[in-house]
PDB file of C-alpha atoms in Angstrom:
ATOM      1  CA  UNK A   1     -11.408  15.755   0.968  1.00 86.00           C
ATOM      2  CA  UNK A   2      -8.816  13.365   1.581  1.00 94.00           C
ATOM      3  CA  UNK A   3      -6.475  12.164  -1.190  1.00 95.00           C
ATOM      4  CA  UNK A   4      -4.419   9.032  -1.464  1.00 97.00           C
ATOM      5  CA  UNK A   5      -1.227   8.906  -4.104  1.00 96.00           C
ATOM      6  CA  UNK A   6       0.815   6.153  -5.081  1.00 96.00           C
ATOM      7  CA  UNK A   7       4.306   6.252  -6.690  1.00 96.00           C
ATOM      8  CA  UNK A   8       7.429   3.893  -6.888  1.00 98.00           C
ATOM      9  CA  UNK A   9       5.712   1.524  -9.513  1.00 97.00           C
ATOM     10  CA  UNK A  10       8.060   0.398 -12.399  1.00 98.00           C
ATOM     11  CA  UNK A  11       9.604  -1.938 -14.530  1.00 98.00           C
ATOM     12  CA  UNK A  12      11.980  -4.323 -12.880  1.00 98.00           C
ATOM     13  CA  UNK A  13      13.717  -7.814 -13.520  1.00 98.00           C
ATOM     14  CA  UNK A  14      12.935 -10.924 -11.657  1.00 98.00           C
ATOM     15  CA  UNK A  15      15.177 -10.605  -7.991  1.00 98.00           C
ATOM     16  CA  UNK A  16      15.272  -6.781  -8.377  1.00 98.00           C
ATOM     17  CA  UNK A  17      13.579  -4.134  -5.727  1.00 98.00           C
ATOM     18  CA  UNK A  18      11.628  -1.634  -5.838  1.00 98.00           C
ATOM     19  CA  UNK A  19      10.005   0.912  -3.174  1.00 98.00           C
ATOM     20  CA  UNK A  20       6.434   1.932  -3.220  1.00 98.00           C
ATOM     21  CA  UNK A  21       4.791   5.340  -1.414  1.00 98.00           C
ATOM     22  CA  UNK A  22       1.800   5.648  -0.469  1.00 98.00           C
ATOM     23  CA  UNK A  23       0.972   9.844   0.702  1.00 98.00           C
ATOM     24  CA  UNK A  24      -2.588  10.481   2.266  1.00 98.00           C
ATOM     25  CA  UNK A  25      -3.375  14.109   2.083  1.00 97.00           C
ATOM     26  CA  UNK A  26      -6.204  16.734   2.588  1.00 96.00           C
ATOM     27  CA  UNK A  27      -7.581  17.695   6.371  1.00 95.00           C
ATOM     28  CA  UNK A  28      -6.624  14.447   7.968  1.00 97.00           C
ATOM     29  CA  UNK A  29      -7.240  14.305  11.807  1.00 96.00           C
ATOM     30  CA  UNK A  30      -5.624  10.502  11.851  1.00 96.00           C
ATOM     31  CA  UNK A  31      -4.626   7.154  10.138  1.00 97.00           C
ATOM     32  CA  UNK A  32      -5.938   3.816  11.327  1.00 97.00           C
ATOM     33  CA  UNK A  33      -4.618   1.104   9.434  1.00 98.00           C
ATOM     34  CA  UNK A  34      -2.905   1.703   5.881  1.00 98.00           C
ATOM     35  CA  UNK A  35      -2.850  -1.313   3.731  1.00 98.00           C
ATOM     36  CA  UNK A  36      -1.498  -2.114  -0.031  1.00 98.00           C
ATOM     37  CA  UNK A  37      -3.638  -4.487  -2.137  1.00 98.00           C
ATOM     38  CA  UNK A  38      -2.712  -5.858  -5.725  1.00 98.00           C
ATOM     39  CA  UNK A  39      -4.294  -6.515  -8.779  1.00 98.00           C
ATOM     40  CA  UNK A  40      -2.553  -8.856 -11.762  1.00 97.00           C
ATOM     41  CA  UNK A  41      -4.726  -8.610 -15.095  1.00 92.00           C
ATOM     42  CA  UNK A  42      -7.305 -11.034 -15.064  1.00 94.00           C
ATOM     43  CA  UNK A  43      -7.477 -11.833 -11.099  1.00 97.00           C
ATOM     44  CA  UNK A  44      -9.385 -10.094  -8.011  1.00 97.00           C
ATOM     45  CA  UNK A  45      -7.363  -7.190  -6.307  1.00 98.00           C
ATOM     46  CA  UNK A  46      -5.645  -9.358  -2.969  1.00 98.00           C
ATOM     47  CA  UNK A  47      -4.479  -7.936   0.052  1.00 98.00           C
ATOM     48  CA  UNK A  48      -0.577  -8.580   0.631  1.00 98.00           C
ATOM     49  CA  UNK A  49       0.176  -6.027   3.526  1.00 98.00           C
ATOM     50  CA  UNK A  50      -1.392  -4.202   6.539  1.00 98.00           C
ATOM     51  CA  UNK A  51       0.262  -2.145   9.108  1.00 98.00           C
ATOM     52  CA  UNK A  52      -1.718  -0.573  12.477  1.00 97.00           C
ATOM     53  CA  UNK A  53      -1.203   3.096  13.636  1.00 95.00           C
ATOM     54  CA  UNK A  54       0.929   1.033  15.958  1.00 94.00           C
ATOM     55  CA  UNK A  55       3.098  -0.155  13.437  1.00 95.00           C
ATOM     56  CA  UNK A  56       1.840  -3.927  13.802  1.00 98.00           C
ATOM     57  CA  UNK A  57       2.140  -5.570  10.638  1.00 98.00           C
ATOM     58  CA  UNK A  58       0.823  -8.309   8.446  1.00 98.00           C
ATOM     59  CA  UNK A  59       1.895 -10.473   5.467  1.00 98.00           C
ATOM     60  CA  UNK A  60       0.373 -12.519   2.525  1.00 98.00           C
ATOM     61  CA  UNK A  61       1.891 -15.968   2.634  1.00 98.00           C
ATOM     62  CA  UNK A  62       3.199 -15.196  -0.826  1.00 97.00           C
ATOM     63  CA  UNK A  63       5.127 -11.750  -0.051  1.00 98.00           C
ATOM     64  CA  UNK A  64       6.000 -12.715   3.577  1.00 98.00           C
ATOM     65  CA  UNK A  65       9.564 -12.600   4.102  1.00 98.00           C
ATOM     66  CA  UNK A  66      10.062 -10.438   0.518  1.00 98.00           C
ATOM     67  CA  UNK A  67       8.183  -7.246   1.137  1.00 98.00           C
ATOM     68  CA  UNK A  68       8.440  -4.783   4.141  1.00 98.00           C
ATOM     69  CA  UNK A  69       5.425  -2.406   4.794  1.00 98.00           C
ATOM     70  CA  UNK A  70       6.127   0.551   7.283  1.00 98.00           C
ATOM     71  CA  UNK A  71       4.584   3.738   7.830  1.00 98.00           C
ATOM     72  CA  UNK A  72       5.806   7.079   8.768  1.00 97.00           C
ATOM     73  CA  UNK A  73       2.889   8.771  10.729  1.00 96.00           C
ATOM     74  CA  UNK A  74       4.353  12.389  10.723  1.00 96.00           C
ATOM     75  CA  UNK A  75       4.472  12.221   7.017  1.00 97.00           C
ATOM     76  CA  UNK A  76       1.089  10.784   6.667  1.00 97.00           C
ATOM     77  CA  UNK A  77       2.938   8.230   4.297  1.00 98.00           C
ATOM     78  CA  UNK A  78       2.705   4.244   3.738  1.00 98.00           C
ATOM     79  CA  UNK A  79       6.440   2.718   1.946  1.00 98.00           C
ATOM     80  CA  UNK A  80       6.003  -1.047   0.860  1.00 98.00           C
ATOM     81  CA  UNK A  81      10.008  -2.501   0.125  1.00 98.00           C
ATOM     82  CA  UNK A  82       9.763  -5.105  -2.287  1.00 98.00           C
ATOM     83  CA  UNK A  83      12.754  -7.402  -2.806  1.00 98.00           C
ATOM     84  CA  UNK A  84      13.577 -10.386  -4.429  1.00 98.00           C
ATOM     85  CA  UNK A  85      10.484  -9.761  -7.046  1.00 98.00           C
ATOM     86  CA  UNK A  86       9.231 -12.767  -8.853  1.00 98.00           C
ATOM     87  CA  UNK A  87       7.388 -12.678 -12.903  1.00 97.00           C
ATOM     88  CA  UNK A  88       4.268 -12.934 -10.524  1.00 97.00           C
ATOM     89  CA  UNK A  89       4.301 -10.411  -8.692  1.00 98.00           C
ATOM     90  CA  UNK A  90       3.725  -7.831 -12.063  1.00 98.00           C
ATOM     91  CA  UNK A  91       0.451  -6.025 -10.953  1.00 98.00           C
ATOM     92  CA  UNK A  92      -1.267  -2.499 -10.098  1.00 98.00           C
ATOM     93  CA  UNK A  93      -0.272  -2.271  -6.675  1.00 98.00           C
ATOM     94  CA  UNK A  94      -2.577   0.376  -4.679  1.00 98.00           C
ATOM     95  CA  UNK A  95      -2.700   1.665  -1.378  1.00 98.00           C
ATOM     96  CA  UNK A  96      -5.619   1.648   0.958  1.00 98.00           C
ATOM     97  CA  UNK A  97      -6.342   3.297   4.449  1.00 98.00           C
ATOM     98  CA  UNK A  98      -8.389   4.451   7.279  1.00 98.00           C
ATOM     99  CA  UNK A  99      -8.628   7.948   7.590  1.00 97.00           C
ATOM    100  CA  UNK A 100     -10.049  10.125   9.930  1.00 96.00           C
ATOM    101  CA  UNK A 101     -11.062  13.587   9.047  1.00 96.00           C
ATOM    102  CA  UNK A 102     -10.967  16.837  11.103  1.00 95.00           C
ATOM    103  CA  UNK A 103     -14.172  17.896  10.691  1.00 94.00           C
ATOM    104  CA  UNK A 104     -15.465  15.001  11.232  1.00 93.00           C
ATOM    105  CA  UNK A 105     -12.727  12.313  13.525  1.00 93.00           C
ATOM    106  CA  UNK A 106     -15.259  10.196  14.702  1.00 94.00           C
ATOM    107  CA  UNK A 107     -16.068   9.087  11.390  1.00 93.00           C
ATOM    108  CA  UNK A 108     -13.541   6.403   9.505  1.00 94.00           C
ATOM    109  CA  UNK A 109     -13.416   6.867   5.772  1.00 96.00           C
ATOM    110  CA  UNK A 110     -12.165   3.976   3.886  1.00 97.00           C
ATOM    111  CA  UNK A 111      -9.391   5.665   1.191  1.00 97.00           C
ATOM    112  CA  UNK A 112      -8.039   4.020  -1.889  1.00 98.00           C
ATOM    113  CA  UNK A 113      -4.849   5.538  -4.208  1.00 98.00           C
ATOM    114  CA  UNK A 114      -5.460   5.608  -8.118  1.00 97.00           C
ATOM    115  CA  UNK A 115      -2.692   2.272  -8.279  1.00 97.00           C
ATOM    116  CA  UNK A 116       1.009   2.500  -9.435  1.00 98.00           C
ATOM    117  CA  UNK A 117       2.069  -0.881 -12.015  1.00 98.00           C
ATOM    118  CA  UNK A 118       4.451  -3.143 -11.010  1.00 98.00           C
ATOM    119  CA  UNK A 119       5.634  -5.346 -13.904  1.00 98.00           C
ATOM    120  CA  UNK A 120       8.862  -8.140 -13.579  1.00 98.00           C
ATOM    121  CA  UNK A 121      10.329  -8.406 -16.621  1.00 97.00           C
ATOM    122  CA  UNK A 122      13.525 -10.039 -18.087  1.00 95.00           C
TER     123      UNK A 122
END
């Protein structure tokens, strides 16, 4: 069974930076796209950044120019570098990935992490 584990969240002042990590583990054959979502209290979970297996990226307008998604395929890990953080970036951040397991590489598992809290506050 595959698993995604996020880390790197915390409390930061406005204008500060954080780097989130998302590590996939288990019997992994390959990982397709990876993405970061966030969910603020009382709001829906929104896609903010995604990266394909060959490194093509897309961003939500709300984070474009401030956040950078990247991945290390050798480590099965995705990152989200967050700069110039704003109060409105406060949310639980979730990692998502399309993972193919060794036991059935033609089947794509839609995996989610448990989430990591990011709080931007002065």
